[in-house]
PDB file of C-alpha atoms in Angstrom:
ATOM      1  CA  UNK A   9     -35.696  14.352  28.541  1.00 70.00           C
ATOM      2  CA  UNK A  10     -33.970  11.577  30.432  1.00 81.00           C
ATOM      3  CA  UNK A  11     -36.081  10.899  33.524  1.00 92.00           C
ATOM      4  CA  UNK A  12     -33.748   8.210  34.822  1.00 95.00           C
ATOM      5  CA  UNK A  13     -30.038   8.842  34.620  1.00 96.00           C
ATOM      6  CA  UNK A  14     -27.015   6.754  35.364  1.00 96.00           C
ATOM      7  CA  UNK A  15     -24.176   9.195  35.139  1.00 91.00           C
ATOM      8  CA  UNK A  16     -21.359   6.662  35.216  1.00 95.00           C
ATOM      9  CA  UNK A  17     -21.079   4.704  31.964  1.00 94.00           C
ATOM     10  CA  UNK A  18     -18.543   2.392  33.554  1.00 96.00           C
ATOM     11  CA  UNK A  19     -17.174   1.283  36.918  1.00 97.00           C
ATOM     12  CA  UNK A  20     -14.208  -0.920  37.703  1.00 98.00           C
ATOM     13  CA  UNK A  21     -13.634  -2.550  41.122  1.00 98.00           C
ATOM     14  CA  UNK A  22     -11.450  -5.237  42.607  1.00 98.00           C
ATOM     15  CA  UNK A  23     -12.863  -8.613  43.510  1.00 97.00           C
ATOM     16  CA  UNK A  24     -14.012  -8.690  47.118  1.00 97.00           C
ATOM     17  CA  UNK A  25     -14.549  -4.936  47.346  1.00 97.00           C
ATOM     18  CA  UNK A  26     -17.841  -3.081  47.275  1.00 98.00           C
ATOM     19  CA  UNK A  27     -19.426  -1.959  44.006  1.00 98.00           C
ATOM     20  CA  UNK A  28     -21.737   1.041  44.210  1.00 98.00           C
ATOM     21  CA  UNK A  29     -23.855   1.881  41.196  1.00 98.00           C
ATOM     22  CA  UNK A  30     -25.811   5.108  41.241  1.00 98.00           C
ATOM     23  CA  UNK A  31     -29.018   6.268  39.632  1.00 97.00           C
ATOM     24  CA  UNK A  32     -30.873   9.590  39.717  1.00 97.00           C
ATOM     25  CA  UNK A  33     -34.413  10.317  38.631  1.00 97.00           C
ATOM     26  CA  UNK A  34     -36.414  13.465  38.001  1.00 96.00           C
ATOM     27  CA  UNK A  35     -40.033  12.277  38.006  1.00 92.00           C
ATOM     28  CA  UNK A  36     -41.399  12.560  41.550  1.00 92.00           C
ATOM     29  CA  UNK A  37     -44.303  10.301  40.559  1.00 90.00           C
ATOM     30  CA  UNK A  38     -42.043   7.267  40.291  1.00 92.00           C
ATOM     31  CA  UNK A  39     -42.923   4.888  43.089  1.00 89.00           C
ATOM     32  CA  UNK A  40     -41.215   1.644  42.181  1.00 90.00           C
ATOM     33  CA  UNK A  41     -37.578   1.107  41.265  1.00 92.00           C
ATOM     34  CA  UNK A  42     -35.750  -1.880  39.864  1.00 92.00           C
ATOM     35  CA  UNK A  43     -32.256  -2.938  38.911  1.00 95.00           C
ATOM     36  CA  UNK A  44     -31.512  -5.211  35.979  1.00 95.00           C
ATOM     37  CA  UNK A  45     -28.291  -6.923  35.016  1.00 96.00           C
ATOM     38  CA  UNK A  46     -27.369  -7.650  31.421  1.00 95.00           C
ATOM     39  CA  UNK A  47     -24.679  -9.941  30.073  1.00 95.00           C
ATOM     40  CA  UNK A  48     -23.601  -9.730  26.412  1.00 90.00           C
ATOM     41  CA  UNK A  49     -25.898 -11.556  23.990  1.00 86.00           C
ATOM     42  CA  UNK A  50     -28.550 -11.995  26.662  1.00 91.00           C
ATOM     43  CA  UNK A  51     -31.630 -10.062  27.692  1.00 93.00           C
ATOM     44  CA  UNK A  52     -31.621  -8.068  30.925  1.00 94.00           C
ATOM     45  CA  UNK A  53     -32.473 -10.068  34.021  1.00 93.00           C
ATOM     46  CA  UNK A  54     -34.283  -8.717  37.047  1.00 90.00           C
ATOM     47  CA  UNK A  55     -31.997  -8.279  40.043  1.00 94.00           C
ATOM     48  CA  UNK A  56     -33.691  -6.412  42.873  1.00 94.00           C
ATOM     49  CA  UNK A  57     -36.426  -3.843  43.408  1.00 91.00           C
ATOM     50  CA  UNK A  58     -37.626  -1.342  45.972  1.00 92.00           C
ATOM     51  CA  UNK A  59     -40.921   0.366  46.584  1.00 90.00           C
ATOM     52  CA  UNK A  60     -41.037   4.060  47.457  1.00 91.00           C
ATOM     53  CA  UNK A  61     -42.398   3.217  50.899  1.00 91.00           C
ATOM     54  CA  UNK A  62     -39.018   1.728  51.800  1.00 93.00           C
ATOM     55  CA  UNK A  63     -35.518   3.128  51.864  1.00 95.00           C
ATOM     56  CA  UNK A  64     -33.612  -0.130  51.744  1.00 97.00           C
ATOM     57  CA  UNK A  65     -34.030  -3.608  50.332  1.00 96.00           C
ATOM     58  CA  UNK A  66     -31.502  -6.374  50.676  1.00 97.00           C
ATOM     59  CA  UNK A  67     -31.090  -9.669  48.849  1.00 95.00           C
ATOM     60  CA  UNK A  68     -27.911 -11.557  49.574  1.00 97.00           C
ATOM     61  CA  UNK A  69     -24.936  -9.592  48.300  1.00 97.00           C
ATOM     62  CA  UNK A  70     -27.190  -6.970  46.716  1.00 98.00           C
ATOM     63  CA  UNK A  71     -28.713  -4.005  48.531  1.00 98.00           C
ATOM     64  CA  UNK A  72     -30.666  -1.171  46.990  1.00 97.00           C
ATOM     65  CA  UNK A  73     -30.968   2.146  48.822  1.00 98.00           C
ATOM     66  CA  UNK A  74     -33.566   4.767  47.990  1.00 97.00           C
ATOM     67  CA  UNK A  75     -33.318   8.436  48.958  1.00 97.00           C
ATOM     68  CA  UNK A  76     -36.619   9.961  47.873  1.00 95.00           C
ATOM     69  CA  UNK A  77     -35.780  13.500  48.907  1.00 95.00           C
ATOM     70  CA  UNK A  78     -32.680  13.420  46.712  1.00 97.00           C
ATOM     71  CA  UNK A  79     -34.405  11.365  43.994  1.00 97.00           C
ATOM     72  CA  UNK A  80     -31.473   9.009  44.118  1.00 97.00           C
ATOM     73  CA  UNK A  81     -31.031   5.277  44.394  1.00 96.00           C
ATOM     74  CA  UNK A  82     -27.976   3.108  44.543  1.00 98.00           C
ATOM     75  CA  UNK A  83     -27.136  -0.545  44.221  1.00 98.00           C
ATOM     76  CA  UNK A  84     -24.448  -1.980  46.485  1.00 98.00           C
ATOM     77  CA  UNK A  85     -22.800  -5.284  45.711  1.00 98.00           C
ATOM     78  CA  UNK A  86     -20.727  -6.731  48.538  1.00 97.00           C
ATOM     79  CA  UNK A  87     -18.451  -8.560  48.033  1.00 98.00           C
ATOM     80  CA  UNK A  88     -18.050  -8.047  44.302  1.00 98.00           C
ATOM     81  CA  UNK A  89     -17.243 -11.093  42.209  1.00 98.00           C
ATOM     82  CA  UNK A  90     -15.892 -11.381  38.648  1.00 97.00           C
ATOM     83  CA  UNK A  91     -19.220 -12.934  37.603  1.00 96.00           C
ATOM     84  CA  UNK A  92     -20.912  -9.666  38.525  1.00 97.00           C
ATOM     85  CA  UNK A  93     -19.250  -8.021  35.521  1.00 98.00           C
ATOM     86  CA  UNK A  94     -22.182  -6.893  33.377  1.00 97.00           C
ATOM     87  CA  UNK A  95     -24.188  -3.847  32.394  1.00 96.00           C
ATOM     88  CA  UNK A  96     -26.538  -2.708  35.154  1.00 97.00           C
ATOM     89  CA  UNK A  97     -29.699  -0.807  34.331  1.00 96.00           C
ATOM     90  CA  UNK A  98     -31.701   1.204  36.785  1.00 96.00           C
ATOM     91  CA  UNK A  99     -35.447   1.448  36.014  1.00 94.00           C
ATOM     92  CA  UNK A 100     -38.445   3.201  37.500  1.00 93.00           C
ATOM     93  CA  UNK A 101     -42.194   3.143  37.150  1.00 88.00           C
ATOM     94  CA  UNK A 102     -45.205   5.035  38.434  1.00 83.00           C
ATOM     95  CA  UNK A 103     -48.517   3.506  39.404  1.00 67.00           C
ATOM     96  CA  UNK A 104     -50.438   5.389  36.742  1.00 59.00           C
ATOM     97  CA  UNK A 105     -48.128   4.328  33.907  1.00 59.00           C
ATOM     98  CA  UNK A 106     -49.567   0.867  33.667  1.00 58.00           C
ATOM     99  CA  UNK A 107     -46.350  -0.841  34.669  1.00 63.00           C
ATOM    100  CA  UNK A 108     -44.212   0.711  31.962  1.00 79.00           C
ATOM    101  CA  UNK A 109     -40.603   1.053  32.996  1.00 87.00           C
ATOM    102  CA  UNK A 110     -38.306   3.966  32.274  1.00 91.00           C
ATOM    103  CA  UNK A 111     -34.703   2.841  32.078  1.00 94.00           C
ATOM    104  CA  UNK A 112     -31.429   4.568  32.686  1.00 95.00           C
ATOM    105  CA  UNK A 113     -28.572   4.382  30.216  1.00 95.00           C
ATOM    106  CA  UNK A 114     -26.783   1.581  32.005  1.00 95.00           C
ATOM    107  CA  UNK A 115     -23.437   1.235  33.799  1.00 97.00           C
ATOM    108  CA  UNK A 116     -20.833  -1.293  32.731  1.00 96.00           C
ATOM    109  CA  UNK A 117     -19.407  -2.901  35.862  1.00 98.00           C
ATOM    110  CA  UNK A 118     -16.103  -4.713  35.604  1.00 98.00           C
ATOM    111  CA  UNK A 119     -14.907  -6.717  38.592  1.00 98.00           C
ATOM    112  CA  UNK A 120     -11.215  -7.515  38.325  1.00 96.00           C
ATOM    113  CA  UNK A 121      -9.852 -10.728  39.866  1.00 93.00           C
TER     114      UNK A 121
ATOM    115  CA  UNK B  23     -37.267 -23.684  26.477  1.00 63.00           C
ATOM    116  CA  UNK B  24     -36.809 -20.034  27.278  1.00 73.00           C
ATOM    117  CA  UNK B  25     -39.683 -18.192  28.935  1.00 92.00           C
ATOM    118  CA  UNK B  26     -39.534 -15.460  26.273  1.00 95.00           C
ATOM    119  CA  UNK B  27     -38.323 -16.375  22.797  1.00 96.00           C
ATOM    120  CA  UNK B  28     -37.426 -13.858  20.136  1.00 97.00           C
ATOM    121  CA  UNK B  29     -36.828 -14.612  16.472  1.00 96.00           C
ATOM    122  CA  UNK B  30     -34.677 -13.929  14.610  1.00 96.00           C
ATOM    123  CA  UNK B  31     -31.638 -13.413  16.858  1.00 95.00           C
ATOM    124  CA  UNK B  32     -29.842 -11.410  14.201  1.00 96.00           C
ATOM    125  CA  UNK B  33     -31.059  -9.769  11.046  1.00 96.00           C
ATOM    126  CA  UNK B  34     -29.553  -7.540   8.387  1.00 97.00           C
ATOM    127  CA  UNK B  35     -32.005  -5.807   6.107  1.00 96.00           C
ATOM    128  CA  UNK B  36     -31.964  -3.073   3.505  1.00 96.00           C
ATOM    129  CA  UNK B  37     -33.420   0.393   3.807  1.00 97.00           C
ATOM    130  CA  UNK B  38     -37.074   0.455   2.802  1.00 97.00           C
ATOM    131  CA  UNK B  39     -37.750  -3.214   3.467  1.00 97.00           C
ATOM    132  CA  UNK B  40     -40.548  -4.400   5.747  1.00 96.00           C
ATOM    133  CA  UNK B  41     -39.413  -6.614   8.577  1.00 96.00           C
ATOM    134  CA  UNK B  42     -41.142  -8.399  11.409  1.00 97.00           C
ATOM    135  CA  UNK B  43     -39.613  -9.377  14.724  1.00 98.00           C
ATOM    136  CA  UNK B  44     -41.448 -12.087  16.594  1.00 97.00           C
ATOM    137  CA  UNK B  45     -41.848 -12.772  20.282  1.00 98.00           C
ATOM    138  CA  UNK B  46     -43.542 -15.594  22.132  1.00 97.00           C
ATOM    139  CA  UNK B  47     -43.788 -16.301  25.847  1.00 96.00           C
ATOM    140  CA  UNK B  48     -44.652 -19.296  27.959  1.00 94.00           C
ATOM    141  CA  UNK B  49     -45.182 -17.381  31.216  1.00 89.00           C
ATOM    142  CA  UNK B  50     -48.905 -16.971  30.699  1.00 90.00           C
ATOM    143  CA  UNK B  51     -48.661 -13.232  31.367  1.00 89.00           C
ATOM    144  CA  UNK B  52     -51.027 -10.734  29.820  1.00 89.00           C
ATOM    145  CA  UNK B  53     -48.543  -7.853  29.697  1.00 90.00           C
ATOM    146  CA  UNK B  54     -46.011  -7.762  26.874  1.00 93.00           C
ATOM    147  CA  UNK B  55     -43.574  -5.061  25.805  1.00 94.00           C
ATOM    148  CA  UNK B  56     -41.152  -4.149  23.033  1.00 97.00           C
ATOM    149  CA  UNK B  57     -38.046  -2.138  23.855  1.00 96.00           C
ATOM    150  CA  UNK B  58     -35.028  -1.074  21.844  1.00 96.00           C
ATOM    151  CA  UNK B  59     -31.570  -0.578  23.255  1.00 94.00           C
ATOM    152  CA  UNK B  60     -29.113   1.906  21.823  1.00 91.00           C
ATOM    153  CA  UNK B  61     -25.642   2.639  23.197  1.00 83.00           C
ATOM    154  CA  UNK B  62     -25.772   5.436  25.758  1.00 81.00           C
ATOM    155  CA  UNK B  63     -29.569   5.568  25.753  1.00 85.00           C
ATOM    156  CA  UNK B  64     -30.588   2.511  27.727  1.00 87.00           C
ATOM    157  CA  UNK B  65     -33.825   0.746  26.862  1.00 93.00           C
ATOM    158  CA  UNK B  66     -36.682   2.733  25.386  1.00 94.00           C
ATOM    159  CA  UNK B  67     -40.270   1.538  25.140  1.00 93.00           C
ATOM    160  CA  UNK B  68     -41.730   1.133  21.648  1.00 96.00           C
ATOM    161  CA  UNK B  69     -45.117  -0.501  22.249  1.00 96.00           C
ATOM    162  CA  UNK B  70     -46.844  -2.434  24.997  1.00 93.00           C
ATOM    163  CA  UNK B  71     -49.937  -4.560  25.337  1.00 93.00           C
ATOM    164  CA  UNK B  72     -51.974  -5.553  28.374  1.00 89.00           C
ATOM    165  CA  UNK B  73     -54.044  -8.126  26.533  1.00 88.00           C
ATOM    166  CA  UNK B  74     -54.951  -9.174  23.009  1.00 89.00           C
ATOM    167  CA  UNK B  75     -57.315  -6.249  22.528  1.00 90.00           C
ATOM    168  CA  UNK B  76     -55.146  -3.637  24.209  1.00 92.00           C
ATOM    169  CA  UNK B  77     -52.220  -2.049  22.343  1.00 94.00           C
ATOM    170  CA  UNK B  78     -50.488   1.108  23.485  1.00 93.00           C
ATOM    171  CA  UNK B  79     -47.761   3.315  22.067  1.00 94.00           C
ATOM    172  CA  UNK B  80     -44.592   3.810  24.013  1.00 92.00           C
ATOM    173  CA  UNK B  81     -42.173   6.707  23.872  1.00 89.00           C
ATOM    174  CA  UNK B  82     -40.690   5.891  20.433  1.00 94.00           C
ATOM    175  CA  UNK B  83     -43.458   4.214  18.410  1.00 95.00           C
ATOM    176  CA  UNK B  84     -43.004   6.186  15.162  1.00 95.00           C
ATOM    177  CA  UNK B  85     -41.958   3.889  12.319  1.00 95.00           C
ATOM    178  CA  UNK B  86     -43.111   0.770  14.155  1.00 97.00           C
ATOM    179  CA  UNK B  87     -46.304  -1.235  14.435  1.00 97.00           C
ATOM    180  CA  UNK B  88     -47.252  -4.252  16.529  1.00 97.00           C
ATOM    181  CA  UNK B  89     -49.661  -7.148  16.488  1.00 96.00           C
ATOM    182  CA  UNK B  90     -50.831  -9.176  19.488  1.00 96.00           C
ATOM    183  CA  UNK B  91     -51.919 -12.362  17.777  1.00 90.00           C
ATOM    184  CA  UNK B  92     -52.562 -14.241  21.014  1.00 93.00           C
ATOM    185  CA  UNK B  93     -51.785 -13.915  24.688  1.00 93.00           C
ATOM    186  CA  UNK B  94     -48.451 -15.587  24.048  1.00 95.00           C
ATOM    187  CA  UNK B  95     -47.430 -13.771  20.868  1.00 96.00           C
ATOM    188  CA  UNK B  96     -46.495 -10.136  20.276  1.00 97.00           C
ATOM    189  CA  UNK B  97     -44.769  -9.157  17.038  1.00 98.00           C
ATOM    190  CA  UNK B  98     -43.068  -5.911  16.102  1.00 98.00           C
ATOM    191  CA  UNK B  99     -42.973  -4.656  12.508  1.00 97.00           C
ATOM    192  CA  UNK B 100     -40.883  -2.044  10.799  1.00 96.00           C
ATOM    193  CA  UNK B 101     -42.971  -0.996   7.808  1.00 92.00           C
ATOM    194  CA  UNK B 102     -40.104   0.617   5.928  1.00 96.00           C
ATOM    195  CA  UNK B 103     -36.812   0.112   7.696  1.00 96.00           C
ATOM    196  CA  UNK B 104     -34.338   2.981   7.966  1.00 97.00           C
ATOM    197  CA  UNK B 105     -30.717   2.939   9.180  1.00 96.00           C
ATOM    198  CA  UNK B 106     -31.439   4.688  12.493  1.00 95.00           C
ATOM    199  CA  UNK B 107     -33.609   1.718  13.436  1.00 97.00           C
ATOM    200  CA  UNK B 108     -30.417  -0.289  13.733  1.00 97.00           C
ATOM    201  CA  UNK B 109     -30.512  -1.416  17.362  1.00 96.00           C
ATOM    202  CA  UNK B 110     -30.943  -4.285  19.772  1.00 96.00           C
ATOM    203  CA  UNK B 111     -34.633  -5.084  20.268  1.00 97.00           C
ATOM    204  CA  UNK B 112     -36.020  -6.756  23.352  1.00 97.00           C
ATOM    205  CA  UNK B 113     -39.392  -8.273  24.009  1.00 97.00           C
ATOM    206  CA  UNK B 114     -40.501  -8.617  27.615  1.00 95.00           C
ATOM    207  CA  UNK B 115     -43.400  -9.872  29.654  1.00 93.00           C
ATOM    208  CA  UNK B 116     -44.486  -9.004  33.161  1.00 86.00           C
ATOM    209  CA  UNK B 117     -47.023 -10.494  35.556  1.00 80.00           C
ATOM    210  CA  UNK B 118     -47.978  -7.439  37.590  1.00 72.00           C
ATOM    211  CA  UNK B 119     -46.735  -3.945  38.379  1.00 64.00           C
ATOM    212  CA  UNK B 120     -44.776  -5.343  41.304  1.00 65.00           C
ATOM    213  CA  UNK B 121     -42.855  -7.996  39.429  1.00 71.00           C
ATOM    214  CA  UNK B 122     -39.846  -7.527  37.258  1.00 77.00           C
ATOM    215  CA  UNK B 123     -39.842  -8.028  33.534  1.00 87.00           C
ATOM    216  CA  UNK B 124     -38.754 -11.270  31.934  1.00 92.00           C
ATOM    217  CA  UNK B 125     -36.843 -10.347  28.816  1.00 95.00           C
ATOM    218  CA  UNK B 126     -36.079 -12.317  25.712  1.00 96.00           C
ATOM    219  CA  UNK B 127     -32.502 -12.636  24.510  1.00 95.00           C
ATOM    220  CA  UNK B 128     -32.934  -9.863  22.000  1.00 96.00           C
ATOM    221  CA  UNK B 129     -32.856  -9.379  18.245  1.00 97.00           C
ATOM    222  CA  UNK B 130     -29.938  -7.489  16.777  1.00 96.00           C
ATOM    223  CA  UNK B 131     -31.243  -5.636  13.748  1.00 97.00           C
ATOM    224  CA  UNK B 132     -28.996  -3.873  11.263  1.00 96.00           C
ATOM    225  CA  UNK B 133     -30.514  -1.706   8.532  1.00 97.00           C
ATOM    226  CA  UNK B 134     -28.100  -0.957   5.710  1.00 96.00           C
TER     227      UNK B 134
END
């Protein structure tokens, strides 16, 4: 039972354009959402997060949008750069879980020069 | 030095062997986690610990055990390795519920 799903295994965009990575979840108790980026041979690194009391959080080129009614969040990267090429994981947690994260399957983003 | 260090980085072992993966952190955090990553499945939680005396099973703990030797050290053991435990294993630490994880660089384990 996959509670966090990233339905696109891969995404390819041109440098300078917008990258939109999507994530859906089924557990309505999730109240905190995070995005991680992973390069080959490295551990995932924390990118950006959003609490369920917000619908948008922005950090430089990265913006995360949360639509609670649709149980959907997305990560926007504008403008995309070749160095953004990595696997992006969506993750979610609920207050009662003791800070355990449930991860999606990941989306491989490739930004072409 | 890395905040979270995992050893070994790569390991090939035979079916039935016992193997230990080690993790140490310099962040001073109480919370530590072990995850495994498989293609198409993302990261799945094996075990987690909130302090030295607190160990909890994650969603896929069968076939694994852990030891929290100190606040900074959290090791994962495979008592009798089997081929479907071939995966990339990550240790992580976290300060609070509101902060992201800090992951180690991972251990690639192959069971033949």
